[in-house]
PDB file of C-alpha atoms and ligand atoms in Angstrom:
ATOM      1  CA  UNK G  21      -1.753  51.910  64.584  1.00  0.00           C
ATOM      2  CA  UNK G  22       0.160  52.976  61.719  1.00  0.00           C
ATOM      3  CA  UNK G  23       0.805  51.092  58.494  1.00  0.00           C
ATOM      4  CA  UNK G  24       4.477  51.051  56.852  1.00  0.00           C
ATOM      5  CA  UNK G  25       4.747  49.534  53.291  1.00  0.00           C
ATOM      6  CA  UNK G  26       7.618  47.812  52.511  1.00  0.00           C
ATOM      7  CA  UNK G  27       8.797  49.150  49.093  1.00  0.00           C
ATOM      8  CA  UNK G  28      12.000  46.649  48.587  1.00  0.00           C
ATOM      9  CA  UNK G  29      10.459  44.136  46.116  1.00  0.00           C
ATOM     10  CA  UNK G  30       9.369  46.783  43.910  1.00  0.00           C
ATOM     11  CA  UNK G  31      13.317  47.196  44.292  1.00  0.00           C
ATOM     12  CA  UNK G  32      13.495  43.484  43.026  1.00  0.00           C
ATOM     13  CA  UNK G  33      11.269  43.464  40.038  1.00  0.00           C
ATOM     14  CA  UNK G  34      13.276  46.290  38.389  1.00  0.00           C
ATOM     15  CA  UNK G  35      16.694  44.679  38.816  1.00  0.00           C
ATOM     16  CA  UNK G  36      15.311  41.500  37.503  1.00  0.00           C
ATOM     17  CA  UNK G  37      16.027  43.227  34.011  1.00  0.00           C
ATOM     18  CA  UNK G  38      18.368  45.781  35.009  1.00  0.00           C
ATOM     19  CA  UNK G  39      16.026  48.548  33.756  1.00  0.00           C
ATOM     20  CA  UNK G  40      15.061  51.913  35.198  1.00  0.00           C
ATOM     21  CA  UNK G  41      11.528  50.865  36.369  1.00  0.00           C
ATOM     22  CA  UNK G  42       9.276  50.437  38.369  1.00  0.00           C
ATOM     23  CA  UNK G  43      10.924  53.109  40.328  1.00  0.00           C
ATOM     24  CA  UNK G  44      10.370  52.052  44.403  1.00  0.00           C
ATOM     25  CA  UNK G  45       9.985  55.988  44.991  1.00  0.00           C
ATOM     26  CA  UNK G  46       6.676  56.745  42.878  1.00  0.00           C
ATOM     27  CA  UNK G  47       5.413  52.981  44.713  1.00  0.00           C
ATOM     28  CA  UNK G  48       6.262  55.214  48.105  1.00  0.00           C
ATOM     29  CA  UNK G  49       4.497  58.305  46.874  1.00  0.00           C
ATOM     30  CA  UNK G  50       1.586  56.224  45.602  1.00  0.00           C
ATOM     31  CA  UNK G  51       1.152  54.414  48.797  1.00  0.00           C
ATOM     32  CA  UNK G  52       1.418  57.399  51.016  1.00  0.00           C
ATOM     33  CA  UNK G  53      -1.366  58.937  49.027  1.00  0.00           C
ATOM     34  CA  UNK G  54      -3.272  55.979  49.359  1.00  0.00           C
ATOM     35  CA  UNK G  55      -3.164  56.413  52.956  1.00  0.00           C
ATOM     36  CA  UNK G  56       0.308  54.582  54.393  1.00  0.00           C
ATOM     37  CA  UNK G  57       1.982  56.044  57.527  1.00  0.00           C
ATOM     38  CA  UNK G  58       5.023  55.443  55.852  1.00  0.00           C
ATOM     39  CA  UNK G  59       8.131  53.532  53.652  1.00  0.00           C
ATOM     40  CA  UNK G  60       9.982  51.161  54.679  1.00  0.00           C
ATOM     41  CA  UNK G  61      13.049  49.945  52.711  1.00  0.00           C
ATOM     42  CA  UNK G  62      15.907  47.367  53.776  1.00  0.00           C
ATOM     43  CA  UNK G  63      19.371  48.287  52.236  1.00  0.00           C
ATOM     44  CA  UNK G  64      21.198  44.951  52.097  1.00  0.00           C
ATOM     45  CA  UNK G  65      25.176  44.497  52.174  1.00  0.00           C
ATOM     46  CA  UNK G  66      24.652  43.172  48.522  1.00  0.00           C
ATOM     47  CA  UNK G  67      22.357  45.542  47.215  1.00  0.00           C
ATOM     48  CA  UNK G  68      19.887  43.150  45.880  1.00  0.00           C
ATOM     49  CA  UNK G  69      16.882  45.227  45.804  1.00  0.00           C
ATOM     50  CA  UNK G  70      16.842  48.643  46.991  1.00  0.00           C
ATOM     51  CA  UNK G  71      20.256  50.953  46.239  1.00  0.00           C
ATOM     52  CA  UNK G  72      22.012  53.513  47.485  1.00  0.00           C
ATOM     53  CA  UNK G  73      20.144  55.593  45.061  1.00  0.00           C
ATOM     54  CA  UNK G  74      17.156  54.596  46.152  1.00  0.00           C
ATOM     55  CA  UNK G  75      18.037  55.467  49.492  1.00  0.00           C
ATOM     56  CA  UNK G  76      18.768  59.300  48.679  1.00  0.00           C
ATOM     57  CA  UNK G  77      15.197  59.266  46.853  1.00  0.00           C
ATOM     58  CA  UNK G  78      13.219  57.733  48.989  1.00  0.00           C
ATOM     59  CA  UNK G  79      14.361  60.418  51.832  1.00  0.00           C
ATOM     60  CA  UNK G  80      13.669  63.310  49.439  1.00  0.00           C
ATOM     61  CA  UNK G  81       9.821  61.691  48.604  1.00  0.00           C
ATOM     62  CA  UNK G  82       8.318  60.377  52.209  1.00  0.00           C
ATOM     63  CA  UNK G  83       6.458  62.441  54.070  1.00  0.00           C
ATOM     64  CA  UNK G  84       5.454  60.129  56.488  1.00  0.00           C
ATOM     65  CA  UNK G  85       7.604  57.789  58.532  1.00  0.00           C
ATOM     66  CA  UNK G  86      10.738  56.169  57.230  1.00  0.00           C
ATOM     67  CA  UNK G  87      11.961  53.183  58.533  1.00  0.00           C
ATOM     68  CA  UNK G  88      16.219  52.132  57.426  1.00  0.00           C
ATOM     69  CA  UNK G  89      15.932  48.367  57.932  1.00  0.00           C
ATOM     70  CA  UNK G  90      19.673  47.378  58.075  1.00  0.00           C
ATOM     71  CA  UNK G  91      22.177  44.876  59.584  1.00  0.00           C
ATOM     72  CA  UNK G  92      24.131  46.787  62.019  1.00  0.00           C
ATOM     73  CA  UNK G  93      27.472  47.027  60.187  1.00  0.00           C
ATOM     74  CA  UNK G  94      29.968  50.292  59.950  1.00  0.00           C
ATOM     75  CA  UNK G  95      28.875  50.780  56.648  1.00  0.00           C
ATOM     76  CA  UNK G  96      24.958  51.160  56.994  1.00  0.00           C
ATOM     77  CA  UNK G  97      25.744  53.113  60.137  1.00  0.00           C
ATOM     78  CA  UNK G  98      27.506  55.533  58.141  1.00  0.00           C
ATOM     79  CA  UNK G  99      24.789  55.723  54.854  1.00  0.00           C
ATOM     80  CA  UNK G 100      22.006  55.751  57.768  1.00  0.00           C
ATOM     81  CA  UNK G 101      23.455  58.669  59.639  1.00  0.00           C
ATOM     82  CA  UNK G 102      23.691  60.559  56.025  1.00  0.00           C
ATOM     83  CA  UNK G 103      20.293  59.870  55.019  1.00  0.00           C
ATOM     84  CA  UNK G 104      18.650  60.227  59.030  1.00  0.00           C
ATOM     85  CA  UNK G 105      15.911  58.861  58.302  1.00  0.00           C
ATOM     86  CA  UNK G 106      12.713  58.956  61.082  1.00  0.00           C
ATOM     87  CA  UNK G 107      13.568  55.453  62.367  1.00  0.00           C
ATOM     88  CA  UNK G 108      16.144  53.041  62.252  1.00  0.00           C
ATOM     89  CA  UNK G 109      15.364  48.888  62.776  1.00  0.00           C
ATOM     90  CA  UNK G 110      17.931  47.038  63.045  1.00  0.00           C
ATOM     91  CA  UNK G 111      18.165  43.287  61.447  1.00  0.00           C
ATOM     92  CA  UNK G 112      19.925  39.909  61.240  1.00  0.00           C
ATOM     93  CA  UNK G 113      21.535  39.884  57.435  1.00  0.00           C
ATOM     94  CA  UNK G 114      22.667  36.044  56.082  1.00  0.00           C
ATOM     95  CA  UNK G 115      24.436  36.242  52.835  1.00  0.00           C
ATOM     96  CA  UNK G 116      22.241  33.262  51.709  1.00  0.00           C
ATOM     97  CA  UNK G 117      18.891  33.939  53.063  1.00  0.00           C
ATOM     98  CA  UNK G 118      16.245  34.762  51.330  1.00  0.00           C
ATOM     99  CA  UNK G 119      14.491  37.118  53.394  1.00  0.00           C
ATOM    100  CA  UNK G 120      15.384  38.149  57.252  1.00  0.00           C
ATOM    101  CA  UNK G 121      14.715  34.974  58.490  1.00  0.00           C
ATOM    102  CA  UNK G 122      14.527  35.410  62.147  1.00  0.00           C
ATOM    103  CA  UNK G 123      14.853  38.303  64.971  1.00  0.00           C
ATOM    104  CA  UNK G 124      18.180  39.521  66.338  1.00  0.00           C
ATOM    105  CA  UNK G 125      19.775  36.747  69.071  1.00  0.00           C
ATOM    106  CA  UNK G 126      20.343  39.464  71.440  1.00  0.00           C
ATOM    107  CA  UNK G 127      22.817  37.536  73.358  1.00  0.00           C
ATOM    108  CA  UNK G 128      25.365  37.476  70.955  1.00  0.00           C
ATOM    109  CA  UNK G 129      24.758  41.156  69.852  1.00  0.00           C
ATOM    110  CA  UNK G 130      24.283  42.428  73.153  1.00  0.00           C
ATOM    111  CA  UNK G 131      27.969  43.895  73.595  1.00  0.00           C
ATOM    112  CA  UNK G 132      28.256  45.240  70.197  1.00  0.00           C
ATOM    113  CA  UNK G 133      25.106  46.809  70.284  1.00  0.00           C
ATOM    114  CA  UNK G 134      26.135  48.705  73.335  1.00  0.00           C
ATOM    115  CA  UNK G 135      29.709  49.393  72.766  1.00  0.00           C
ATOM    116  CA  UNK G 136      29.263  50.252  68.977  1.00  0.00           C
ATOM    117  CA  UNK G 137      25.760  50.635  67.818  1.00  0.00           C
ATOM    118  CA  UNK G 138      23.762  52.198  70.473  1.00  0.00           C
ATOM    119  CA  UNK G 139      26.056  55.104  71.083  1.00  0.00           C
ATOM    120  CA  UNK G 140      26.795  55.500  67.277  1.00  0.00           C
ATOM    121  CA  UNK G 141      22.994  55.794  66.626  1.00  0.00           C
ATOM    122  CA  UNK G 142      22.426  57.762  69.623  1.00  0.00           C
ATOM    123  CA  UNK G 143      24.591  60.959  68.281  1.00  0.00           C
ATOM    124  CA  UNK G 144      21.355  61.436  65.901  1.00  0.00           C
ATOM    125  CA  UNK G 145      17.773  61.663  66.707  1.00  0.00           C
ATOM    126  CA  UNK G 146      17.126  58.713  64.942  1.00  0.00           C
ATOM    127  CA  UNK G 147      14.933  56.516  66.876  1.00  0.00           C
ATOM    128  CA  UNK G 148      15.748  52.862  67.316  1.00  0.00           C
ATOM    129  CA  UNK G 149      14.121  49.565  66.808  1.00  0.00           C
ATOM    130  CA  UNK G 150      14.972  46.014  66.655  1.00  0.00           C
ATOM    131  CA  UNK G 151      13.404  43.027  65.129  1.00  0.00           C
ATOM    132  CA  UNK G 152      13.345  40.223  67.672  1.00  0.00           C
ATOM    133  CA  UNK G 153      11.652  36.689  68.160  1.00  0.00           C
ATOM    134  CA  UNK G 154       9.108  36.692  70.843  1.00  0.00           C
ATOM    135  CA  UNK G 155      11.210  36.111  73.529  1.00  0.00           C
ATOM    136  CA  UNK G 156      11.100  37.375  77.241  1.00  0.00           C
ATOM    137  CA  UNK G 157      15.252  37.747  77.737  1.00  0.00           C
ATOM    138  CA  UNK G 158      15.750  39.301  74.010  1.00  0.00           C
ATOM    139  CA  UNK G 159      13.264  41.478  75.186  1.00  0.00           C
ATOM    140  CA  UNK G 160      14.392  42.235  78.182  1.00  0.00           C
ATOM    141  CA  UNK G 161      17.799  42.991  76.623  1.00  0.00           C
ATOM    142  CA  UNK G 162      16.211  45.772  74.155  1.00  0.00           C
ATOM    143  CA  UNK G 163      15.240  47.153  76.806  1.00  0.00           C
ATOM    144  CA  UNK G 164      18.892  47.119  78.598  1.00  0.00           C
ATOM    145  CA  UNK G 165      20.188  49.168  76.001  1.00  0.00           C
ATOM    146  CA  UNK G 166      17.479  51.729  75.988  1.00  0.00           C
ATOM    147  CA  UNK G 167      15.792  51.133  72.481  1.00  0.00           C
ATOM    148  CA  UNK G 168      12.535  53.181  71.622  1.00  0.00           C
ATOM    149  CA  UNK G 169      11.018  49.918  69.679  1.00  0.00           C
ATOM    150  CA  UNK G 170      10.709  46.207  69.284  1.00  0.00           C
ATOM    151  CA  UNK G 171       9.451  44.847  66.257  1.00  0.00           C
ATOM    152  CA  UNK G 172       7.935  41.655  66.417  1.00  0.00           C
ATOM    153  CA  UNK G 173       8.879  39.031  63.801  1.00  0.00           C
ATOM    154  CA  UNK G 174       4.990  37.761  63.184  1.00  0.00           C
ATOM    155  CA  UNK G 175       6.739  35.045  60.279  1.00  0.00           C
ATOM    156  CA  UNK G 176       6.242  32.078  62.420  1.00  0.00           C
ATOM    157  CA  UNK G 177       3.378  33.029  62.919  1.00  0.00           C
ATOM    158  CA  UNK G 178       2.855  33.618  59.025  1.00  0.00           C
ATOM    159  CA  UNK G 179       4.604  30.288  58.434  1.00  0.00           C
ATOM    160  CA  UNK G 180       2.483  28.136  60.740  1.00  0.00           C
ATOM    161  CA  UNK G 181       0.918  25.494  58.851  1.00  0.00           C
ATOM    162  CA  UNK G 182      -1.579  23.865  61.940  1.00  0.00           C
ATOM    163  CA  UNK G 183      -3.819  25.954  63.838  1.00  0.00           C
ATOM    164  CA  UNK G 184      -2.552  24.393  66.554  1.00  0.00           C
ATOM    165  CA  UNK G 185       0.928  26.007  65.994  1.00  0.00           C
ATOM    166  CA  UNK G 186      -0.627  29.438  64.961  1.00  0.00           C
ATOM    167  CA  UNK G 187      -2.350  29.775  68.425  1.00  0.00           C
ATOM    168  CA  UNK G 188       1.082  29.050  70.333  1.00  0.00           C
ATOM    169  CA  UNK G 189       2.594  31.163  68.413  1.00  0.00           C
ATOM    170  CA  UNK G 190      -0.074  34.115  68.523  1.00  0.00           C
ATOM    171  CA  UNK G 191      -0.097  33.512  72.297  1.00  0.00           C
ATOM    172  CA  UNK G 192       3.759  34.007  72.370  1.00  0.00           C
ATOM    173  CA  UNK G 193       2.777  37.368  70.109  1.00  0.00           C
ATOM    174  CA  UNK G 194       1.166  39.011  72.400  1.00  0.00           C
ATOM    175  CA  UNK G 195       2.570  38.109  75.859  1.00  0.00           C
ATOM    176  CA  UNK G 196       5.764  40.207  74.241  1.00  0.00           C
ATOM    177  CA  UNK G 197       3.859  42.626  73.068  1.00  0.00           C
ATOM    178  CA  UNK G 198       2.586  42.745  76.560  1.00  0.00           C
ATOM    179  CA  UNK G 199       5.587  43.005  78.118  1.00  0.00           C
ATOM    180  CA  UNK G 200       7.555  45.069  75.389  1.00  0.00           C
ATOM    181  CA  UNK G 201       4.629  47.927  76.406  1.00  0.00           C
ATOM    182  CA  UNK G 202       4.940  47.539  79.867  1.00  0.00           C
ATOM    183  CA  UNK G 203       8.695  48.038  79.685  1.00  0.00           C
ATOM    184  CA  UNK G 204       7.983  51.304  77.849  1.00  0.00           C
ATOM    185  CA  UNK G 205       8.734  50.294  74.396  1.00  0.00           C
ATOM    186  CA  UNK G 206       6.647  51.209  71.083  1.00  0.00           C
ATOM    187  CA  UNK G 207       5.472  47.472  69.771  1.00  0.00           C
ATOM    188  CA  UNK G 208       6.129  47.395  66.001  1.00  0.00           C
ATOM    189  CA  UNK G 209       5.807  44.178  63.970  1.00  0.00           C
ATOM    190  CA  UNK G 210       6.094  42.419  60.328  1.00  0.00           C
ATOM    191  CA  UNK G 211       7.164  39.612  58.432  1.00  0.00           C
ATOM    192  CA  UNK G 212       4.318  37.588  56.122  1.00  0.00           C
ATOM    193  CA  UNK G 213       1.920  39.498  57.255  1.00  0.00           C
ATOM    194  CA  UNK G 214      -1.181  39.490  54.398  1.00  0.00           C
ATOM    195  CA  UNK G 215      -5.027  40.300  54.058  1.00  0.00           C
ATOM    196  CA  UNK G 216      -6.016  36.776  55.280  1.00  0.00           C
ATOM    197  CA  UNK G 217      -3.667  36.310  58.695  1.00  0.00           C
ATOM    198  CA  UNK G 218      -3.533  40.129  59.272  1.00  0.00           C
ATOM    199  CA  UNK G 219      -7.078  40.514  61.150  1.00  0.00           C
ATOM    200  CA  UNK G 220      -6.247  37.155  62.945  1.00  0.00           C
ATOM    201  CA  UNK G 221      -3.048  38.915  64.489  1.00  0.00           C
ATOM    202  CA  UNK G 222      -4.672  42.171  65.348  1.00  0.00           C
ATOM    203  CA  UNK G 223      -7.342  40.412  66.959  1.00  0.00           C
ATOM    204  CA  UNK G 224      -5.015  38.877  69.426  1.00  0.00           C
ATOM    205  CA  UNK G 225      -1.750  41.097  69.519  1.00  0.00           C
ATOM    206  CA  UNK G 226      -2.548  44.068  71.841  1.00  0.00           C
ATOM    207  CA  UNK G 227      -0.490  47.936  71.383  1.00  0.00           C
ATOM    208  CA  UNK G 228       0.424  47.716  67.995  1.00  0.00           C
ATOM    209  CA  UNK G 229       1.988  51.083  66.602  1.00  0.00           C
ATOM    210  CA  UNK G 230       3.063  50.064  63.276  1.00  0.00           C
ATOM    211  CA  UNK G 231       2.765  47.318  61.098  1.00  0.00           C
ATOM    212  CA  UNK G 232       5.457  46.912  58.602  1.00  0.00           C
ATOM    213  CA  UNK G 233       4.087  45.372  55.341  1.00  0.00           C
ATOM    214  CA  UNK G 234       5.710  44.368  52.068  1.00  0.00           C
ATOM    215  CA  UNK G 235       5.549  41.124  49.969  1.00  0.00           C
ATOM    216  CA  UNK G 236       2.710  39.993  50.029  1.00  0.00           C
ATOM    217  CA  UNK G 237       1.054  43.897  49.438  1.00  0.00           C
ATOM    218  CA  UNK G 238       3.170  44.435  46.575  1.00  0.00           C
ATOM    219  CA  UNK G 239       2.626  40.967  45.183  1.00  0.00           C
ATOM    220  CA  UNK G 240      -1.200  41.835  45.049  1.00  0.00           C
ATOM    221  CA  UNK G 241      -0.770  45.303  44.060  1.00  0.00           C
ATOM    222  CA  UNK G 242       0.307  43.540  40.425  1.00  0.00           C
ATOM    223  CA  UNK G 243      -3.304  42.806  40.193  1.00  0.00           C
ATOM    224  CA  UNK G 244      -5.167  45.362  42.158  1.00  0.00           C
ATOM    225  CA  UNK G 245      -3.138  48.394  42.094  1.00  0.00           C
ATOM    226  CA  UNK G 246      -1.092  50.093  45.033  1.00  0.00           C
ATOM    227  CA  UNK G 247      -4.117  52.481  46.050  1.00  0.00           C
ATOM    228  CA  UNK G 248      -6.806  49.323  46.452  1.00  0.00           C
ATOM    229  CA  UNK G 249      -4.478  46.997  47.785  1.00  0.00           C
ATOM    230  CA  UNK G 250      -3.232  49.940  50.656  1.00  0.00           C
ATOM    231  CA  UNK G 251      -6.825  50.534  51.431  1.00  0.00           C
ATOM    232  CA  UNK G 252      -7.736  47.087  51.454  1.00  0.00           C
ATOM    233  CA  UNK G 253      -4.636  46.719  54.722  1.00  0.00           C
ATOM    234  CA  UNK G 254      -5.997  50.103  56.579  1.00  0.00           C
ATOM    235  CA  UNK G 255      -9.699  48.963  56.552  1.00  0.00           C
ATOM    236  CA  UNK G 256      -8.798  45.960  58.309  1.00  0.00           C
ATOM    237  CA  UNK G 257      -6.659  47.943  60.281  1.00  0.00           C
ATOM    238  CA  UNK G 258      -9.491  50.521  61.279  1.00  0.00           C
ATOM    239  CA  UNK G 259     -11.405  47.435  62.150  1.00  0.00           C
ATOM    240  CA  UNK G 260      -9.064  46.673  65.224  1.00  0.00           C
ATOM    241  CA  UNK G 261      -8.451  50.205  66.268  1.00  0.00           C
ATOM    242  CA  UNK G 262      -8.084  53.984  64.671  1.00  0.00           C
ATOM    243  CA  UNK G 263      -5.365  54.697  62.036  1.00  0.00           C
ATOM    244  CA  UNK G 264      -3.068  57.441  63.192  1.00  0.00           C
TER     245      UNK G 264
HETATM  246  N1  PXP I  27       9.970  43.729  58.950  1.00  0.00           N
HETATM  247  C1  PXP I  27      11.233  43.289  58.769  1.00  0.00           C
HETATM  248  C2  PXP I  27      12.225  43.567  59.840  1.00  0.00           C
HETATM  249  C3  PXP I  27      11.611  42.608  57.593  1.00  0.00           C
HETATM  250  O1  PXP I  27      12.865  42.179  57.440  1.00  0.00           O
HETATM  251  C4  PXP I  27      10.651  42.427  56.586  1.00  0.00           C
HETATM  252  C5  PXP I  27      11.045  41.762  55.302  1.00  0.00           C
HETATM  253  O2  PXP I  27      11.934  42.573  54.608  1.00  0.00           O
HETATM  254  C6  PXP I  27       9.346  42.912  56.813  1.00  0.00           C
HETATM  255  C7  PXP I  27       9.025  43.531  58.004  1.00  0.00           C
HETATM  256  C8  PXP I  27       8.268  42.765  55.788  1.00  0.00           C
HETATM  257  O3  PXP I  27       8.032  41.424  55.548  1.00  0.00           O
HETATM  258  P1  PXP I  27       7.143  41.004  54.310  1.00  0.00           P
HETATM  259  O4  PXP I  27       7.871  41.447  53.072  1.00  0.00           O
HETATM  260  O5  PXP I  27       7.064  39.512  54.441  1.00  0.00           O
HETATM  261  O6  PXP I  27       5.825  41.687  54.474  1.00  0.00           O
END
């Protein structure tokens, strides 16, 4: 299981003040050396955290995975086949949103993705993964159009405020990841993922390959420092199963 840190929100804190720093590439060098898997950065439509800059750094610095988190639009297609990064996950973007709020609704992407995306992405060796709810016929439809990955969005989970709609939701968790492995898939997840809730979802969730990480490690890294706060995720990672 491999852990990706999400380096957008160091993105955010410099452009609250429109300075140079902190730079989001020395937060992906520091992580890597801390023992990350790899960087994971979402280039928005509006640019609100990470830039194109950024972009061109970032694929200069990692050594390990990188993961383009994007909305499927002509223009990241174009900036993601430039930069060809390791992996590409495709995401819902809302002007308005705060965050991704949900997975893909495969149903009304399904054409596009196959007509436009697929093939698009498919002239590069850029391997493919989309952020989806935990839900048998999105699933099934990932698997349609041949992607290598399904990330799980785990921020109901996060979200949940009873334990008694954390366990329907965990059970929901892994059931997909069940049947995203047994369709052939790599089983990725993120979303609110943090040091408390983490072990509770790799208790459950079965054939995890990466876990993307990102507020809520950089939020505690103000305190602790990147290097603690990345060894603090893989120990409870190495807990559940090795760290490759
Ligand atoms: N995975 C995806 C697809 C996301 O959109 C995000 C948020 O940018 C994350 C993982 C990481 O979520 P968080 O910042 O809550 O850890």
């Amino acid at each position: 299981m491999k852990l990706l840190v999400n380096i957008d929100h160091v993105a955010t804190l410099r452009n609250a003040r429109g300075e140079g720093y902190p730079v989001p590439t020395e937060a992906a060098i520091i992580c890597e050396e801390a023992g990350a898997s790899g960087i994971v950065f979402h280039l928005r439509g509006d640019r609100r955290h990470i830039k194109d800059e950024d972009v061109a750094q970032l694929k200069n610095a990692v050594k390990g995975t990188l993961d383009f988190e994007m909305a499927a639009t002509d223009e990241m297609l174009e900036i993601l086949k430039k930069t060809k990064p390791d992996l590409c996950t495709l995401v819902p973007e809302g002007r308005e949103e705060l965050t991704t709020e949900g997975g893909l609704n495969m149903s009304v992407v399904f054409d596009d993705f196959e007509e436009r995306v697929f093939p698009s992405i498919r002239e590069t060796d850029i391997e493919i993964s989309l952020f989806l709810n935990p839900n048998r016929e999105d699933i099934n439809m990932a698997f349609e159009l041949g992607s290598d990955a399904v990330e799980l969005h785990t921020g109901t989970f996060a979200n949940a405020t009873t334990d008694e709609d954390r366990i329907e939701e965990l059970k929901r968790l892994k059931k997909a990841a069940i049947q995203i492995h047994e369709l052939g898939m790599k089983v990725n997840a993120g979303h609110g993922l943090n040091l408390e809730n983490l072990p509770v979802f790799l208790d459950v969730v079965p054939y995890l390959n990466e876990v993307s990480i990102g507020h809520a490690l950089i939020s505690k890294s103000l305190f602790w420092g990147l290097p603690k706060t990345v060894k603090a995720y893989l120990e409870i990672m190495s807990i559940y199963e090795d760290v490759k």
